[in-house]
Short mmCIF file of N, CA and C in Angstrom, two decimals:
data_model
loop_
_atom_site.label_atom_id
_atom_site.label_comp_id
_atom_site.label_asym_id
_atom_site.label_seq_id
_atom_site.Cartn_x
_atom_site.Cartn_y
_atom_site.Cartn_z
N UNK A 1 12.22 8.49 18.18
CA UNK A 1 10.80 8.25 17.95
C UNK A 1 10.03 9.56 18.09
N UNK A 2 9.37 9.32 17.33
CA UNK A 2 8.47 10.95 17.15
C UNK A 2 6.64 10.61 17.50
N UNK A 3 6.09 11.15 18.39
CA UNK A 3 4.64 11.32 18.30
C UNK A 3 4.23 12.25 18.58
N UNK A 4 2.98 12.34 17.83
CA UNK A 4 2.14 13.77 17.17
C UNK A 4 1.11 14.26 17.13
N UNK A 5 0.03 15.09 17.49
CA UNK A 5 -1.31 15.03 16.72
C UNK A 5 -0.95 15.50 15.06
N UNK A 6 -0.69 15.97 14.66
CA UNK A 6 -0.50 16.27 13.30
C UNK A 6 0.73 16.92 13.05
N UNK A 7 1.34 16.20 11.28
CA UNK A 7 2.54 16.69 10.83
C UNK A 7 1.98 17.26 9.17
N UNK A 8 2.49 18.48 9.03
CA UNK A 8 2.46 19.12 7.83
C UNK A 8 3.55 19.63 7.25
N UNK A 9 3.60 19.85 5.64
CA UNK A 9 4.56 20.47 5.47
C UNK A 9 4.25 20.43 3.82
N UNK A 10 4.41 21.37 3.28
CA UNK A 10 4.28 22.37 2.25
C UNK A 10 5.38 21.74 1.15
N UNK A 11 6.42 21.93 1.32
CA UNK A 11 8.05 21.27 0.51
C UNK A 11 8.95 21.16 1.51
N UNK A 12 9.95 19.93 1.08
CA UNK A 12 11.23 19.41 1.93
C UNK A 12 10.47 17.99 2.22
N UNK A 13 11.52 17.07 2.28
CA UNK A 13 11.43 15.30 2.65
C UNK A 13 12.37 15.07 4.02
N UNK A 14 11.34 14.59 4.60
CA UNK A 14 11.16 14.16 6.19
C UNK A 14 11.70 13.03 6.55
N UNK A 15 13.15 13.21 7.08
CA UNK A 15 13.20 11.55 8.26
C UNK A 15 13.06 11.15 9.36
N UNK A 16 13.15 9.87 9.76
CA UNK A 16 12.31 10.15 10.72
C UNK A 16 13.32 8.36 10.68
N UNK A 17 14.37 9.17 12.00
CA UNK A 17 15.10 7.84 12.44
C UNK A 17 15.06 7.01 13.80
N UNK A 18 13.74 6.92 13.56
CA UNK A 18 13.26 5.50 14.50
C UNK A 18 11.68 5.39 14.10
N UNK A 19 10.82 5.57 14.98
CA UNK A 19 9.15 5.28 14.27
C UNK A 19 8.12 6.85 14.53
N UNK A 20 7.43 6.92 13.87
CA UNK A 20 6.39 8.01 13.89
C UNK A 20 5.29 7.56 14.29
N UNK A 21 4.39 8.28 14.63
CA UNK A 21 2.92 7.82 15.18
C UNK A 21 2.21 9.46 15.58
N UNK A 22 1.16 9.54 14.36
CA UNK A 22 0.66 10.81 14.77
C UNK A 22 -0.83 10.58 13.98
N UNK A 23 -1.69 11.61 14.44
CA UNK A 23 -3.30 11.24 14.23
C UNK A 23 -3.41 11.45 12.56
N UNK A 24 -2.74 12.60 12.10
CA UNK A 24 -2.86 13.37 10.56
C UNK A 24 -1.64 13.38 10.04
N UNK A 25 -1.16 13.07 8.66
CA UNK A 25 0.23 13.40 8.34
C UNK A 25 -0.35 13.94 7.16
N UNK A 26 0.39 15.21 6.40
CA UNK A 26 -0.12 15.59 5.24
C UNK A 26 1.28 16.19 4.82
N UNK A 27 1.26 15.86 3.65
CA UNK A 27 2.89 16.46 2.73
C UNK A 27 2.81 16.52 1.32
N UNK A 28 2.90 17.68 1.22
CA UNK A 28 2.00 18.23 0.03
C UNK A 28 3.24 17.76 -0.96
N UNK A 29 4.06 18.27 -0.98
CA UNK A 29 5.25 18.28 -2.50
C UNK A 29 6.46 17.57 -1.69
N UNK A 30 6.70 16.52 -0.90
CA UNK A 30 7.65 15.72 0.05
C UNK A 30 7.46 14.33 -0.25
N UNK A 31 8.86 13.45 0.52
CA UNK A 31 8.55 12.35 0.74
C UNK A 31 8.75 12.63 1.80
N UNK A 32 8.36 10.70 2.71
CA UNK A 32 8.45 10.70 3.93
C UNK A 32 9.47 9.44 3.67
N UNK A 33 10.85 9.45 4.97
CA UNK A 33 11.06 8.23 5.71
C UNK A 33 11.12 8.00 6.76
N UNK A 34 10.83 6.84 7.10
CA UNK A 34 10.95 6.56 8.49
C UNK A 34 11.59 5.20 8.96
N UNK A 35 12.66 4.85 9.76
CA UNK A 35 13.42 3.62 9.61
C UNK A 35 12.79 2.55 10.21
N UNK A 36 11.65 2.80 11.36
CA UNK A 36 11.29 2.24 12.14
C UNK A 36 9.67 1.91 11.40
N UNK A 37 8.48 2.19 13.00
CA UNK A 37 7.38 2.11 12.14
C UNK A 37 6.86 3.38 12.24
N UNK A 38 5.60 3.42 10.93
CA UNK A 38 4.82 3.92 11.19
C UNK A 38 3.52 3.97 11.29
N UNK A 39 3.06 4.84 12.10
CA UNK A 39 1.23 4.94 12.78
C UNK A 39 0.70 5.92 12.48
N UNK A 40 -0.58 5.63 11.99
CA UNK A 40 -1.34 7.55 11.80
C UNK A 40 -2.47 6.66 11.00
N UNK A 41 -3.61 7.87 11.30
CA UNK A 41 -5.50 7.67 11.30
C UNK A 41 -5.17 8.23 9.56
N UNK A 42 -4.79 9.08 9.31
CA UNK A 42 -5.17 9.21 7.89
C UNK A 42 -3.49 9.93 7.60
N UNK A 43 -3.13 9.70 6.30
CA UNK A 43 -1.85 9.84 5.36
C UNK A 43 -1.87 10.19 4.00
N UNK A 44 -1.61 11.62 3.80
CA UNK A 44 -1.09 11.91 2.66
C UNK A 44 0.09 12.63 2.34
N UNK A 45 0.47 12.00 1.19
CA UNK A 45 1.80 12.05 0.94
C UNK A 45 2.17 12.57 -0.20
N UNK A 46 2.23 13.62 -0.78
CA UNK A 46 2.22 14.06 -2.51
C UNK A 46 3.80 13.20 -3.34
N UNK A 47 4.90 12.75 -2.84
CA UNK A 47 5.67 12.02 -3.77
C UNK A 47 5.77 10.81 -3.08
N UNK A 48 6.11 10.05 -2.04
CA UNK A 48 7.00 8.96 -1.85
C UNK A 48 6.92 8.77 -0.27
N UNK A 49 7.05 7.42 -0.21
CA UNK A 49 6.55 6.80 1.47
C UNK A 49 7.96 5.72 1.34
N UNK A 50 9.07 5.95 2.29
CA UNK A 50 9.46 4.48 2.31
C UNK A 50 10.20 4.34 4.04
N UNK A 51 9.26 2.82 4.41
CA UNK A 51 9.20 2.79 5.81
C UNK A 51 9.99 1.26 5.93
N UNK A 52 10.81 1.28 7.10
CA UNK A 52 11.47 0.01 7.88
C UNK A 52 11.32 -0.84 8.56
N UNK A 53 9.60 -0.48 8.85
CA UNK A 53 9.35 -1.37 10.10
C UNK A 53 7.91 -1.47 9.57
N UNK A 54 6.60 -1.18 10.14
CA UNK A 54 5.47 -1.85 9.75
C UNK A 54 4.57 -0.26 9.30
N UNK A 55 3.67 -0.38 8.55
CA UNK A 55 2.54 0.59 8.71
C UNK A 55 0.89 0.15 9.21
N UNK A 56 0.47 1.04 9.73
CA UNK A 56 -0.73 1.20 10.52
C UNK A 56 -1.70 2.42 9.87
N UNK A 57 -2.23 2.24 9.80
CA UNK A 57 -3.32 3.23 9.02
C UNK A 57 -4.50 3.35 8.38
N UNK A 58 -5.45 4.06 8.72
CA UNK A 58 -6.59 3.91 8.31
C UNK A 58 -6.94 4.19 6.63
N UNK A 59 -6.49 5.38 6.33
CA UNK A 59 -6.23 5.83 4.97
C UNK A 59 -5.09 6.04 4.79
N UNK A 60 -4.61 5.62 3.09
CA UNK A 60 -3.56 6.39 3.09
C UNK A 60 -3.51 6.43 1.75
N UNK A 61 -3.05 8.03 1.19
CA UNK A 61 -3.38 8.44 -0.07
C UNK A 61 -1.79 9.07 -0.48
N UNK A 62 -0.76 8.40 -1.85
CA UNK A 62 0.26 8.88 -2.03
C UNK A 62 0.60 9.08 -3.48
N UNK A 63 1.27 10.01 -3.69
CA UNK A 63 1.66 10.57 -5.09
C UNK A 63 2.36 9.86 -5.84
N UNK A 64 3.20 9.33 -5.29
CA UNK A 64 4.15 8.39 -6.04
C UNK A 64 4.54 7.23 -5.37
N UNK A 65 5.50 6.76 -4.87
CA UNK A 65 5.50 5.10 -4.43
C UNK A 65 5.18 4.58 -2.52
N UNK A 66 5.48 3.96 -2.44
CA UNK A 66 5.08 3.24 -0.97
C UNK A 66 5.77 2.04 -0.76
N UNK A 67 6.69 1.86 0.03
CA UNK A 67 7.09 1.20 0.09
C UNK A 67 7.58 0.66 1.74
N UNK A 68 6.94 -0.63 2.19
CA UNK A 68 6.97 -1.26 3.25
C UNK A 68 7.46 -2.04 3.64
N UNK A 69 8.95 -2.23 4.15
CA UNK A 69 9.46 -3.55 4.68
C UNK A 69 9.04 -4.65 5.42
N UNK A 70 8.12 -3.85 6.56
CA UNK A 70 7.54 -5.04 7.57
C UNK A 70 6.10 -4.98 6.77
N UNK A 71 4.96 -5.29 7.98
CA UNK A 71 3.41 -5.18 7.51
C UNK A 71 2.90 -3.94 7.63
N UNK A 72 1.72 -4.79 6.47
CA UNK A 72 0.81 -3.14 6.28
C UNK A 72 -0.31 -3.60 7.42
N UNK A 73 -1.34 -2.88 7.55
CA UNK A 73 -2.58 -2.58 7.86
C UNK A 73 -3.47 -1.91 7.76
N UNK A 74 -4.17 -1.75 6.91
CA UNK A 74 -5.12 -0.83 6.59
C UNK A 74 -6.29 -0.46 5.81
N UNK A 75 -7.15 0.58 6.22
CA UNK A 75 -8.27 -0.38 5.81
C UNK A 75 -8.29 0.25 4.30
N UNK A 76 -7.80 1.35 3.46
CA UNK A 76 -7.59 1.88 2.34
C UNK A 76 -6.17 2.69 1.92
N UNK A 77 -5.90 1.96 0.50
CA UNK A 77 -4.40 2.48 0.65
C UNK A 77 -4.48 2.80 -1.30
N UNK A 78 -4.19 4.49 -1.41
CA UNK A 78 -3.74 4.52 -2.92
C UNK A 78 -3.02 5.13 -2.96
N UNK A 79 -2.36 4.74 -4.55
CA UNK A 79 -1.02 4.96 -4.77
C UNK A 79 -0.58 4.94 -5.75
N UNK A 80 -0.47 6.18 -6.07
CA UNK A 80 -0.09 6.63 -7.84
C UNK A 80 1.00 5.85 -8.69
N UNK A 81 1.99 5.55 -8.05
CA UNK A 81 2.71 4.68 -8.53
C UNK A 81 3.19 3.26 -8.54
N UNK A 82 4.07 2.82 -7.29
CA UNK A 82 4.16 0.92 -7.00
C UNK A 82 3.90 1.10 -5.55
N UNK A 83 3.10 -0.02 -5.36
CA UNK A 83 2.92 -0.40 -3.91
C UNK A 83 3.38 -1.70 -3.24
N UNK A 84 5.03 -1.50 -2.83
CA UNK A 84 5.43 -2.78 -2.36
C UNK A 84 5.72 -2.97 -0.63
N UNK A 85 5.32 -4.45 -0.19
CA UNK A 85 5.61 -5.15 0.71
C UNK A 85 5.96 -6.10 0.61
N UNK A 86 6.97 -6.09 1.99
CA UNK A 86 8.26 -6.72 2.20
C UNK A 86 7.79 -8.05 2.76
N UNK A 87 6.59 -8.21 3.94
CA UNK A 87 5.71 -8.80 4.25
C UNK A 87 4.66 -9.34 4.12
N UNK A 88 3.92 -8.93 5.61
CA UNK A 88 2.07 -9.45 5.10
C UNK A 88 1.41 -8.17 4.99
N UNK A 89 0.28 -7.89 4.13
CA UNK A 89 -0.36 -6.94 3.69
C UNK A 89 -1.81 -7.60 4.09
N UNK A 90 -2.55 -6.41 4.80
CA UNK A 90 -3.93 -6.65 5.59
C UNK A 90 -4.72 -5.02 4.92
N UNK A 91 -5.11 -5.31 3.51
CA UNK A 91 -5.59 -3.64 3.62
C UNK A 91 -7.02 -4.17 2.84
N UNK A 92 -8.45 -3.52 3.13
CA UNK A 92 -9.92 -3.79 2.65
C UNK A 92 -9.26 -3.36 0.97
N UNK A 93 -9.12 -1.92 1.34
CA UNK A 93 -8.92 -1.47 -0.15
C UNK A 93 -7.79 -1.16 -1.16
N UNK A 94 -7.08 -1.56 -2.10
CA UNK A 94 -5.79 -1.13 -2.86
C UNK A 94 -6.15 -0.43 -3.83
N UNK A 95 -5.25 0.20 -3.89
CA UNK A 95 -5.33 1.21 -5.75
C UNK A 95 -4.01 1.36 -5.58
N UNK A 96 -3.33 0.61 -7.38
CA UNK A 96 -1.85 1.00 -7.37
C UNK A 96 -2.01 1.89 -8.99
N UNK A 97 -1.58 2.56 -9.35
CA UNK A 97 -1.56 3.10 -11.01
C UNK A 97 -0.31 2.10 -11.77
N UNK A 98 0.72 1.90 -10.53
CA UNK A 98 1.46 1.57 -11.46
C UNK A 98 2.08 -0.03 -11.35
N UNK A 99 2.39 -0.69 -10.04
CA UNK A 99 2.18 -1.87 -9.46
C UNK A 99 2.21 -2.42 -8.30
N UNK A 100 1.97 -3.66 -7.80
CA UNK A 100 1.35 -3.78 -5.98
C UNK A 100 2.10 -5.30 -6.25
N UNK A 101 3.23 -5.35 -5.45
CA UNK A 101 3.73 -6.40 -5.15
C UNK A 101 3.97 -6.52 -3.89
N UNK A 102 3.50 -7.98 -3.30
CA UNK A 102 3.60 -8.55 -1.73
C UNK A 102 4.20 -9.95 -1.53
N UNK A 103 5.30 -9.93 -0.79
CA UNK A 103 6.36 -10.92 -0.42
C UNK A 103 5.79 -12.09 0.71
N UNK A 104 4.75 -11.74 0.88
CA UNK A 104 3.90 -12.34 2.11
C UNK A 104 2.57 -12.79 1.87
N UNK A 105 1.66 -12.84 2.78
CA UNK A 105 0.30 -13.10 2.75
C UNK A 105 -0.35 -11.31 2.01
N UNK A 106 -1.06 -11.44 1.21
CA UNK A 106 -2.41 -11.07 1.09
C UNK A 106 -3.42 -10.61 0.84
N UNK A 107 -4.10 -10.05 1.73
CA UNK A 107 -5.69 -10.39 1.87
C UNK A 107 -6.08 -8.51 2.01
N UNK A 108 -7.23 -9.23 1.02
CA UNK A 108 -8.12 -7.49 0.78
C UNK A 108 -9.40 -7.69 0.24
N UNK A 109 -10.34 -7.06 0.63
CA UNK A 109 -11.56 -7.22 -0.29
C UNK A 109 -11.67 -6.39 -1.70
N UNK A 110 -10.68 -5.55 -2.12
CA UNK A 110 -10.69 -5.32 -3.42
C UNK A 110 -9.25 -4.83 -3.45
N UNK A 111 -8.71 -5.19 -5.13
CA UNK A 111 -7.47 -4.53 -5.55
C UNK A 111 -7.61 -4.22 -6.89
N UNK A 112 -7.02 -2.98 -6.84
CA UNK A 112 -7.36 -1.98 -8.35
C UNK A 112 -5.99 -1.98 -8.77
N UNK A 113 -5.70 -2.15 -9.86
CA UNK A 113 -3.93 -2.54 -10.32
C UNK A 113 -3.78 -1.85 -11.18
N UNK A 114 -3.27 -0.74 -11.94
CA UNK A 114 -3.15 -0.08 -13.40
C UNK A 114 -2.04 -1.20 -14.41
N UNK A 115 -1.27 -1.70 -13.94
CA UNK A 115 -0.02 -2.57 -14.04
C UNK A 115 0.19 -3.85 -13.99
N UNK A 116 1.04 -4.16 -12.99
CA UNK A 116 1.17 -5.29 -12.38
C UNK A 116 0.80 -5.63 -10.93
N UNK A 117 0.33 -6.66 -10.61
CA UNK A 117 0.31 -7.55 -9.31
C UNK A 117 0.87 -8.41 -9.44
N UNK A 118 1.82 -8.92 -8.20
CA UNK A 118 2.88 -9.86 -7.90
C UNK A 118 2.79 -10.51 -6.69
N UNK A 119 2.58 -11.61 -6.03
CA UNK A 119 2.31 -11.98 -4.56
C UNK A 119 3.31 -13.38 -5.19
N UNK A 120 4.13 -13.13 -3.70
CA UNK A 120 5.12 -14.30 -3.36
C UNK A 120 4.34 -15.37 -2.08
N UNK A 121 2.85 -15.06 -2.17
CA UNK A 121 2.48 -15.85 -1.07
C UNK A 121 1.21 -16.43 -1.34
N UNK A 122 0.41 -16.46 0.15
CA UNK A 122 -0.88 -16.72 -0.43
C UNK A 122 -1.84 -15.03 -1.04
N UNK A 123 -2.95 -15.45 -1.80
CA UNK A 123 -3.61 -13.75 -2.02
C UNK A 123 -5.14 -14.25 -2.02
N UNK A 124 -5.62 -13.76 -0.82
CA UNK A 124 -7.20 -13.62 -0.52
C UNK A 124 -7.96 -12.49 -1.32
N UNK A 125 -8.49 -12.52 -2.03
CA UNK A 125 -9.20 -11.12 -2.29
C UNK A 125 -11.10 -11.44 -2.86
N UNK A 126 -11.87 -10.52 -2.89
CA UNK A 126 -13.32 -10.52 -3.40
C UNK A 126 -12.67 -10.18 -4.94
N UNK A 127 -12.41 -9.24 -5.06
CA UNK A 127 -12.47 -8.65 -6.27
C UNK A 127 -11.11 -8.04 -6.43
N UNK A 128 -10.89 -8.15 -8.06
CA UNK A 128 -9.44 -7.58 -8.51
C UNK A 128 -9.39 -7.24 -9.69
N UNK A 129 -9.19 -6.19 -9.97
CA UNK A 129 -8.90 -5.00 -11.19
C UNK A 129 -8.05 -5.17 -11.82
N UNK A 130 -7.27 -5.57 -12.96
CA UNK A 130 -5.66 -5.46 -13.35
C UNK A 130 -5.47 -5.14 -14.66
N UNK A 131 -4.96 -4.28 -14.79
CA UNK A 131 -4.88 -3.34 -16.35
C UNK A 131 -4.09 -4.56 -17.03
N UNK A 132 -3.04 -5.16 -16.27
CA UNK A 132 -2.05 -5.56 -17.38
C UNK A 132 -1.78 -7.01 -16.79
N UNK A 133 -0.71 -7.45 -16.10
CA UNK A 133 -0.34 -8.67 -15.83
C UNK A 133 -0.34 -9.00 -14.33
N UNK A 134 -0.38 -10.24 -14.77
CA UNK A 134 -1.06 -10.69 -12.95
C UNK A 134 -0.22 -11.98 -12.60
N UNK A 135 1.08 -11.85 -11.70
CA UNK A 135 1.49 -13.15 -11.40
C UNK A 135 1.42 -13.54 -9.77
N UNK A 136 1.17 -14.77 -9.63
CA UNK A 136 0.57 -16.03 -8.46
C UNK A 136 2.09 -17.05 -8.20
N UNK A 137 2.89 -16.27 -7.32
CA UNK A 137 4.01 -17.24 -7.48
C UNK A 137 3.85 -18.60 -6.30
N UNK A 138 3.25 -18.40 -5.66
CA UNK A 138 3.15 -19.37 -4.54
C UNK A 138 1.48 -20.42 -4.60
N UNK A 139 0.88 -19.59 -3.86
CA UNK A 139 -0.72 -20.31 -3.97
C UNK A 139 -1.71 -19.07 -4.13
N UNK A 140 -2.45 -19.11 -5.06
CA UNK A 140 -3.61 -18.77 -5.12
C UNK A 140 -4.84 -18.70 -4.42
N UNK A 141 -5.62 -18.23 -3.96
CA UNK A 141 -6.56 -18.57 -2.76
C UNK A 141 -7.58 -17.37 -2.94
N UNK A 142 -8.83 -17.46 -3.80
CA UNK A 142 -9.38 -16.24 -3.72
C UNK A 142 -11.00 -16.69 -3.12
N UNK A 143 -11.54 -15.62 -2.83
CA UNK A 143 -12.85 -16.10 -2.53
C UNK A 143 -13.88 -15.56 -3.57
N UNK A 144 -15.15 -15.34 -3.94
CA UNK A 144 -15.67 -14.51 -4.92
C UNK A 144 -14.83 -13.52 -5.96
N UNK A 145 -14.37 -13.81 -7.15
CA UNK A 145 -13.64 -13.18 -7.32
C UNK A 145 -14.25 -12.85 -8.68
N UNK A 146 -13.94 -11.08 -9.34
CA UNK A 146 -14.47 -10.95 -10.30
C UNK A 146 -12.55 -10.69 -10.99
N UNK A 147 -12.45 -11.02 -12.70
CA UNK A 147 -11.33 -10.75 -13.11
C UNK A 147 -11.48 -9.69 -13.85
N UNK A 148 -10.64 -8.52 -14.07
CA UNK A 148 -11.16 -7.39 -15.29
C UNK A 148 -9.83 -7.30 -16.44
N UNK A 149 -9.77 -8.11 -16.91
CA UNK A 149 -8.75 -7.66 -18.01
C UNK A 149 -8.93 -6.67 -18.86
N UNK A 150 -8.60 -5.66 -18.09
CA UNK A 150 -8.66 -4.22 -19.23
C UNK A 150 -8.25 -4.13 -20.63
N UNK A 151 -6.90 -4.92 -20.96
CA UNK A 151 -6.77 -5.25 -22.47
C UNK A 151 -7.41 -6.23 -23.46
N UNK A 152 -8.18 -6.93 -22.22
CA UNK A 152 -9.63 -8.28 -23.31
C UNK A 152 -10.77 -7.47 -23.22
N UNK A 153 -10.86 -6.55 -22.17
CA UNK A 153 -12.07 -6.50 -22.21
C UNK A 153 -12.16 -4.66 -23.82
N UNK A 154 -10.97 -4.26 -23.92
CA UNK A 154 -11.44 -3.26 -24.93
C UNK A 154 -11.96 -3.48 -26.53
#
């Protein structure tokens, strides 16, 4: 287990075999893993996130994918490429470019999709963005919800 006030690093991909927890993570041209969980106030990641246990985080901004076995938390999460959980997902804000699939509950007050969205559970949301296709495999459950079909609406 590793804790930190801040981790940086320029080039090279980071493991990290049990859980991390540090205030700043920044990785300019890297991925990160970590088998366990991870914790940190703000996260950036220039290629690839893939974690074993849960994430915690206030921001988190990544180049290419994300990927979460246990739960998320957080209150803003983007992500240039797919954003998957294994679990329940608790984040205010999503941005995926490429797609955001959740095996669990959930709940966000907005999700921005370039792609696809996929929920194997229930999905709470205000508002939801989706360039392309949108599947509801379990229950549906939204509250105020605006739809944007980027390919009806051109």
């Amino acid at each position: 287990n590793i804790e930190a006030s801040e981790i940086h690093s320029e080039d090279g991909n980071i493991k990290v075999e049990g859980s991390l927890k540090a205030n700043n993570i920044e990785l300019r041209n890297s991925q990160l893993i970590v088998e366990s969980s991870l914790e940190s106030k703000d996260i950036v990641v220039g290629k690839s996130i893939k974690i074993g246990g849960n994430l915690k985080a206030e921001s988190v901004k990544i180049g290419g994918d994300l990927d979460v076995n246990g739960e998320v938390k957080s209150n803003k999460i983007i992500v240039g490429g797919k954003f998957q959980v294994n679990n329940k997902s608790e984040v205010n804000y999503v941005e995926a470019g490429g797609s955001y699939t959740v095996y669990g509950e959930a709940s966000s007050k907005s999700i921005k999709v370039g792609g696809t969205l996929k929920t194997y559970g229930k999905l709470r949301a205000e508002k939801i963005d989706i360039g392309s296709i949108m599947f509801f495999i379990l229950e549906l459950i939204m509250l105020p919800i605006i739809l944007l079909w980027n390919t009806f609406c051109e």
